[in-house]
Amino acid sequence: MSPGKIERTLAIIKPDSVAKGVAGQIITRIEQGGLRILAARLVHMSPEDAAGFYIVHTDKPFYRSLCAFMTQGPCLPMVLEGENAIQRWRDLMGATDFRKAAPGTIRAEFASSIEANAVHGADSPESAAFEIGYFFSALDIHSR
Ligand code: IDP
Ligand code: MG
């Protein structure tokens, strides 16, 4: 297979994982998966912050509950970089519903419900650009 394009993506270690104390284990998987962490910060989102971040889901039945879940404590957004980073991070995460997530994926190991599913990942170059800009300015992102 030819080498993939170097991409950046937005990952979040969600509040359930931070509260459970498994952020470090998830970061280890990111690093061992060959993705570089270019930026990271702990953020306790307000309801308005969460609503804006998940604006594409406004019409979904789970939107209000999702926004409440994402504001229950601090989360850890990160900018990740690597070959095909968007898809590779989603592969490490596993399926949205942890019961369908492949064994060995982060969600299979750490999620406790379809909502409290441990991690977030952007799903396209367009969403990655929007989501990176939502949490980080250019000066926060350390190219290496
Ligand atoms: P993704 O995080 O795998 O990209 P999306 O469909 O974009 O999944 O949904 C965003 C988030 O909304 C999920 O990660 C999960 O926390 C929550 N969610 C998705 N589907 C449901 C559902 O059917 N019930 C409750 N929460 C859901
Ligand atoms: Mg999504």
Coordinates of N, CA and C and ligand atoms in Angstrom, one line a residue:
M1 N 0.8 -1.2 0.0 CA 0.0 0.0 0.0 C 0.9 1.2 0.0
S2 N 0.5 2.2 -0.8 CA 1.3 3.4 -0.9 C 1.1 4.3 0.4
P3 N 2.1 5.1 0.8 CA 1.9 5.8 2.0 C 0.7 6.8 1.9
G4 N 0.0 7.0 3.0 CA -1.2 7.9 2.9 C -0.8 9.3 3.1
K5 N -1.8 10.1 2.9 CA -1.7 11.6 3.1 C -1.5 11.9 4.6
I6 N -0.6 12.8 4.9 CA -0.5 13.3 6.3 C -1.7 14.2 6.6
E7 N -2.5 13.8 7.6 CA -3.7 14.5 8.0 C -3.6 14.9 9.5
R8 N -4.5 15.9 9.8 CA -4.7 16.2 11.2 C -6.2 15.9 11.5
T9 N -6.4 15.4 12.8 CA -7.8 15.2 13.2 C -8.0 15.7 14.6
L10 N -9.2 15.8 15.0 CA -9.6 16.2 16.3 C -10.1 15.0 17.1
A11 N -9.4 14.7 18.2 CA -9.9 13.6 19.1 C -10.3 14.2 20.4
I12 N -11.3 13.6 21.1 CA -11.6 14.0 22.4 C -11.6 12.7 23.3
I13 N -10.9 12.8 24.4 CA -11.1 11.8 25.5 C -12.3 12.4 26.3
K14 N -13.4 11.7 26.2 CA -14.7 12.2 26.7 C -14.7 12.2 28.2
P15 N -15.7 13.0 28.8 CA -15.7 13.1 30.3 C -15.8 11.8 31.0
D16 N -16.5 10.8 30.5 CA -16.5 9.5 31.2 C -15.1 8.9 31.4
S17 N -14.3 9.0 30.3 CA -12.9 8.4 30.4 C -12.0 9.2 31.3
V18 N -12.2 10.5 31.3 CA -11.4 11.4 32.2 C -11.8 11.0 33.7
A19 N -13.1 11.0 33.9 CA -13.5 10.7 35.3 C -13.1 9.3 35.8
K20 N -13.1 8.3 34.9 CA -12.7 7.0 35.2 C -11.2 6.8 35.4
G21 N -10.4 7.8 35.0 CA -8.9 7.7 35.1 C -8.3 6.8 34.0
V22 N -8.9 6.8 32.8 CA -8.3 6.0 31.8 C -7.7 6.8 30.6
A23 N -7.6 8.2 30.9 CA -7.1 9.1 29.8 C -5.7 8.6 29.4
G24 N -4.9 8.3 30.4 CA -3.5 7.9 30.1 C -3.4 6.6 29.3
Q25 N -4.3 5.6 29.6 CA -4.3 4.4 28.7 C -4.7 4.7 27.3
I26 N -5.6 5.7 27.1 CA -6.1 6.0 25.8 C -5.0 6.8 25.1
I27 N -4.3 7.7 25.8 CA -3.1 8.4 25.2 C -2.1 7.4 24.7
T28 N -1.8 6.4 25.5 CA -0.8 5.3 25.2 C -1.2 4.7 23.8
R29 N -2.5 4.4 23.7 CA -3.0 3.8 22.4 C -2.7 4.7 21.2
I30 N -3.0 6.0 21.5 CA -2.7 7.0 20.4 C -1.3 6.9 20.0
E31 N -0.4 7.0 21.0 CA 1.0 7.1 20.7 C 1.5 5.7 20.1
Q32 N 1.1 4.6 20.6 CA 1.5 3.3 20.1 C 0.9 3.1 18.7
G33 N -0.2 3.8 18.4 CA -0.9 3.7 17.1 C -0.2 4.6 16.0
G34 N 0.9 5.2 16.5 CA 1.7 6.0 15.5 C 1.1 7.4 15.2
L35 N 0.2 7.9 16.0 CA -0.3 9.2 15.8 C 0.4 10.2 16.8
R36 N 0.8 11.3 16.2 CA 1.5 12.3 17.0 C 0.4 13.3 17.7
I37 N 0.6 13.6 18.9 CA -0.2 14.6 19.6 C 0.4 16.0 19.4
L38 N -0.3 16.9 18.7 CA 0.2 18.2 18.4 C -0.3 19.3 19.4
A39 N -1.4 19.0 20.0 CA -2.1 19.9 21.0 C -3.0 19.1 21.9
A40 N -3.1 19.6 23.1 CA -4.0 18.9 24.1 C -4.4 19.9 25.2
R41 N -5.6 19.8 25.7 CA -6.0 20.6 26.8 C -7.2 20.0 27.5
L42 N -7.3 20.2 28.8 CA -8.5 19.8 29.5 C -9.5 20.9 29.4
V43 N -10.8 20.6 29.0 CA -11.8 21.6 28.9 C -13.1 21.1 29.6
H44 N -13.6 21.9 30.4 CA -15.0 21.6 30.9 C -16.0 22.5 30.2
M45 N -16.6 21.8 29.2 CA -17.5 22.6 28.3 C -18.8 23.0 29.0
S46 N -19.2 24.2 28.6 CA -20.6 24.7 29.0 C -21.6 24.1 28.1
P47 N -22.9 24.2 28.5 CA -23.9 23.7 27.6 C -23.8 24.3 26.2
E48 N -23.5 25.6 26.1 CA -23.4 26.3 24.9 C -22.2 25.8 24.1
D49 N -21.1 25.5 24.8 CA -19.9 24.9 24.1 C -20.3 23.6 23.4
A50 N -20.9 22.7 24.2 CA -21.3 21.4 23.6 C -22.3 21.5 22.5
A51 N -23.3 22.4 22.7 CA -24.3 22.6 21.6 C -23.6 23.0 20.3
G52 N -22.6 23.9 20.4 CA -22.0 24.4 19.2 C -21.1 23.4 18.6
F53 N -20.4 22.6 19.4 CA -19.5 21.5 18.9 C -20.3 20.5 18.2
Y54 N -21.5 20.1 18.7 CA -22.3 19.1 18.1 C -23.4 19.6 17.2
I55 N -23.2 20.8 16.6 CA -24.3 21.5 15.9 C -24.8 20.6 14.7
V56 N -24.0 19.7 14.2 CA -24.5 18.8 13.1 C -25.5 17.8 13.6
H57 N -25.6 17.6 14.9 CA -26.5 16.6 15.5 C -27.7 17.3 16.1
T58 N -28.0 18.6 15.8 CA -29.1 19.3 16.4 C -30.4 18.6 16.3
D59 N -30.7 17.9 15.2 CA -32.0 17.3 14.9 C -32.0 15.8 15.4
K60 N -30.9 15.3 16.0 CA -31.0 13.9 16.4 C -31.7 13.8 17.8
P61 N -32.4 12.7 18.0 CA -33.1 12.5 19.3 C -32.2 12.5 20.5
F62 N -30.9 12.2 20.3 CA -30.0 12.1 21.4 C -29.2 13.4 21.7
Y63 N -29.5 14.4 20.9 CA -28.7 15.7 21.0 C -28.7 16.3 22.4
R64 N -29.8 16.5 23.0 CA -29.8 17.1 24.4 C -29.1 16.3 25.4
S65 N -29.3 15.0 25.4 CA -28.6 14.1 26.3 C -27.1 14.1 26.0
L66 N -26.7 14.1 24.8 CA -25.3 14.1 24.4 C -24.6 15.3 24.9
C67 N -25.3 16.5 24.7 CA -24.7 17.8 25.2 C -24.6 17.7 26.8
A68 N -25.6 17.2 27.4 CA -25.5 17.1 28.9 C -24.4 16.2 29.3
F69 N -24.2 15.1 28.7 CA -23.1 14.1 29.0 C -21.8 14.8 28.8
M70 N -21.6 15.5 27.7 CA -20.3 16.1 27.4 C -20.0 17.3 28.3
T71 N -20.9 17.8 29.1 CA -20.7 18.9 30.1 C -20.6 18.4 31.5
Q72 N -20.6 17.1 31.7 CA -20.7 16.6 33.1 C -19.3 16.7 33.8
G73 N -18.2 16.9 33.1 CA -16.9 17.1 33.7 C -15.9 17.4 32.6
P74 N -14.7 17.6 32.9 CA -13.7 18.0 31.9 C -13.5 16.8 30.9
C75 N -13.2 17.3 29.7 CA -12.8 16.3 28.6 C -11.5 16.8 28.1
L76 N -10.9 16.0 27.3 CA -9.5 16.2 26.8 C -9.4 16.2 25.3
P77 N -9.7 17.4 24.7 CA -9.5 17.5 23.2 C -8.0 17.5 22.8
M78 N -7.8 16.9 21.7 CA -6.4 16.8 21.2 C -6.4 16.9 19.7
V79 N -5.3 17.5 19.2 CA -5.1 17.5 17.7 C -4.1 16.3 17.5
L80 N -4.4 15.4 16.6 CA -3.6 14.3 16.2 C -3.1 14.4 14.8
E81 N -1.9 14.0 14.5 CA -1.4 14.0 13.1 C -0.8 12.7 12.8
G82 N -0.9 12.3 11.5 CA -0.3 11.1 11.0 C -0.8 10.8 9.6
E83 N -0.3 9.7 9.0 CA -0.8 9.3 7.7 C -2.3 8.8 7.9
N84 N -3.2 9.3 7.1 CA -4.6 9.0 7.2 C -5.1 9.1 8.6
A85 N -4.8 10.1 9.3 CA -5.1 10.3 10.7 C -6.6 10.2 11.0
I86 N -7.4 10.7 10.1 CA -8.8 10.7 10.4 C -9.4 9.3 10.5
Q87 N -9.1 8.5 9.5 CA -9.6 7.1 9.5 C -8.9 6.3 10.6
R88 N -7.6 6.5 10.7 CA -6.8 5.7 11.6 C -7.3 5.9 13.1
W89 N -7.6 7.1 13.4 CA -8.1 7.4 14.8 C -9.5 6.7 14.9
R90 N -10.3 6.8 13.9 CA -11.6 6.2 14.0 C -11.5 4.6 14.1
D91 N -10.5 4.1 13.4 CA -10.3 2.6 13.6 C -9.8 2.3 15.0
L92 N -9.0 3.1 15.6 CA -8.5 2.8 17.0 C -9.7 3.0 17.9
M93 N -10.6 3.9 17.6 CA -11.8 4.2 18.5 C -12.8 3.0 18.5
G94 N -13.1 2.5 17.3 CA -14.1 1.4 17.2 C -15.5 2.1 16.9
A95 N -16.5 1.2 16.7 CA -17.8 1.7 16.4 C -18.5 2.5 17.5
T96 N -19.4 3.4 17.1 CA -20.1 4.2 18.0 C -20.8 3.4 19.1
D97 N -21.4 2.4 18.7 CA -22.1 1.5 19.7 C -21.0 0.5 20.2
F98 N -20.6 0.6 21.4 CA -19.5 -0.2 21.9 C -19.8 -1.7 21.8
R99 N -21.1 -2.1 21.8 CA -21.4 -3.5 21.7 C -21.0 -4.1 20.3
K100 N -20.9 -3.1 19.3 CA -20.5 -3.5 17.9 C -19.1 -3.2 17.6
A101 N -18.4 -2.6 18.6 CA -17.0 -2.2 18.4 C -16.1 -3.5 18.4
A102 N -15.1 -3.5 17.5 CA -14.3 -4.6 17.3 C -13.4 -4.8 18.6
P103 N -13.2 -6.1 19.0 CA -12.3 -6.3 20.1 C -11.0 -5.6 20.0
G104 N -10.5 -5.1 21.1 CA -9.2 -4.4 21.1 C -9.3 -2.9 20.8
T105 N -10.5 -2.4 20.3 CA -10.7 -1.0 20.1 C -10.9 -0.3 21.4
I106 N -10.7 1.0 21.4 CA -10.9 1.8 22.7 C -12.3 1.7 23.2
R107 N -13.3 1.9 22.3 CA -14.7 1.8 22.8 C -15.0 0.4 23.3
A108 N -14.5 -0.6 22.6 CA -14.8 -2.0 23.1 C -14.3 -2.1 24.6
E109 N -13.2 -1.5 24.9 CA -12.6 -1.6 26.2 C -13.1 -0.7 27.2
F110 N -13.4 0.6 26.8 CA -13.6 1.6 27.8 C -15.0 2.2 27.8
A111 N -15.8 2.0 26.8 CA -17.2 2.6 26.7 C -18.1 1.9 27.7
S112 N -19.1 2.6 28.2 CA -20.1 2.0 29.1 C -21.5 2.1 28.6
S113 N -21.7 2.9 27.5 CA -23.0 2.9 26.8 C -22.8 3.5 25.4
I114 N -23.9 3.5 24.6 CA -23.7 4.1 23.3 C -23.4 5.6 23.4
E115 N -23.9 6.2 24.5 CA -23.6 7.7 24.7 C -22.2 7.9 25.4
A116 N -22.0 7.2 26.5 CA -20.8 7.3 27.2 C -19.7 6.4 26.6
N117 N -19.3 6.8 25.4 CA -18.5 5.8 24.6 C -17.0 6.3 24.5
A118 N -16.5 6.9 25.5 CA -15.1 7.1 25.8 C -14.3 8.1 25.0
V119 N -14.6 8.2 23.7 CA -13.8 9.0 22.8 C -14.6 9.6 21.7
H120 N -14.1 10.7 21.1 CA -14.7 11.3 19.9 C -13.6 11.3 18.8
G121 N -14.0 11.3 17.6 CA -13.1 11.5 16.5 C -13.8 12.2 15.3
A122 N -13.2 13.2 14.7 CA -13.8 13.8 13.5 C -13.9 12.8 12.5
D123 N -14.9 13.0 11.6 CA -15.3 12.0 10.6 C -14.9 12.3 9.1
S124 N -14.4 13.5 8.9 CA -14.0 14.0 7.6 C -13.0 15.1 7.7
P125 N -12.3 15.4 6.6 CA -11.4 16.6 6.6 C -12.1 17.9 7.0
E126 N -13.4 18.0 6.5 CA -14.1 19.2 6.8 C -14.5 19.3 8.3
S127 N -14.9 18.2 8.9 CA -15.3 18.2 10.3 C -14.0 18.4 11.1
A128 N -12.9 17.8 10.7 CA -11.6 17.9 11.4 C -11.2 19.4 11.5
A129 N -11.3 20.1 10.4 CA -10.9 21.5 10.4 C -11.8 22.3 11.3
F130 N -13.1 22.1 11.2 CA -14.1 22.8 12.1 C -13.8 22.5 13.6
E131 N -13.6 21.2 13.9 CA -13.4 20.8 15.3 C -12.1 21.2 15.9
I132 N -11.0 21.2 15.1 CA -9.7 21.7 15.6 C -9.8 23.1 15.9
G133 N -10.4 23.9 15.0 CA -10.6 25.4 15.2 C -11.5 25.7 16.4
Y134 N -12.4 24.7 16.7 CA -13.3 25.0 17.8 C -12.6 25.0 19.2
F135 N -11.5 24.2 19.3 CA -10.8 24.1 20.6 C -9.4 24.7 20.6
F136 N -8.8 24.9 19.4 CA -7.4 25.3 19.4 C -7.2 26.4 18.4
S137 N -6.3 27.3 18.8 CA -5.8 28.3 17.8 C -4.5 27.8 17.2
A138 N -4.1 28.5 16.1 CA -2.9 28.0 15.4 C -1.7 28.0 16.4
L139 N -1.6 28.9 17.3 CA -0.5 29.0 18.2 C -0.4 27.8 19.2
D140 N -1.6 27.1 19.4 CA -1.6 26.0 20.3 C -1.1 24.7 19.7
I141 N -0.9 24.7 18.4 CA -0.7 23.5 17.6 C 0.8 23.4 17.3
H142 N 1.5 22.4 17.9 CA 2.9 22.3 17.8 C 3.3 21.3 16.7
S143 N 3.6 21.8 15.6 CA 4.1 21.0 14.4 C 5.4 20.3 14.8
R144 N 5.5 19.0 14.4 CA 6.7 18.3 14.7 C 6.8 17.1 13.7
Ligands
IDP1 P1 -19.4 8.9 16.4 O1 -19.0 9.6 17.8 O2 -19.0 7.5 16.3 O3 -18.9 9.8 15.2 P2 -22.1 10.0 16.0 O4 -23.1 9.3 15.2 O5 -21.4 11.2 15.3 O6 -21.0 8.9 16.4 O7 -22.7 10.5 17.4 C1 -22.0 11.4 18.2 C2 -22.1 10.9 19.6 O8 -23.5 10.9 20.0 C3 -21.7 9.5 19.9 O9 -20.3 9.4 20.0 C4 -22.4 9.1 21.1 O10 -21.7 9.7 22.3 C5 -23.7 9.8 20.9 N1 -24.7 8.9 20.3 C6 -24.7 8.5 19.0 N2 -25.8 7.7 18.8 C7 -26.5 7.7 20.0 C8 -27.7 7.0 20.4 O11 -28.3 6.3 19.6 N3 -28.1 7.2 21.7 C9 -27.4 8.0 22.5 N4 -26.2 8.6 22.2 C10 -25.8 8.4 20.9
MG2 MG -19.5 11.7 14.7

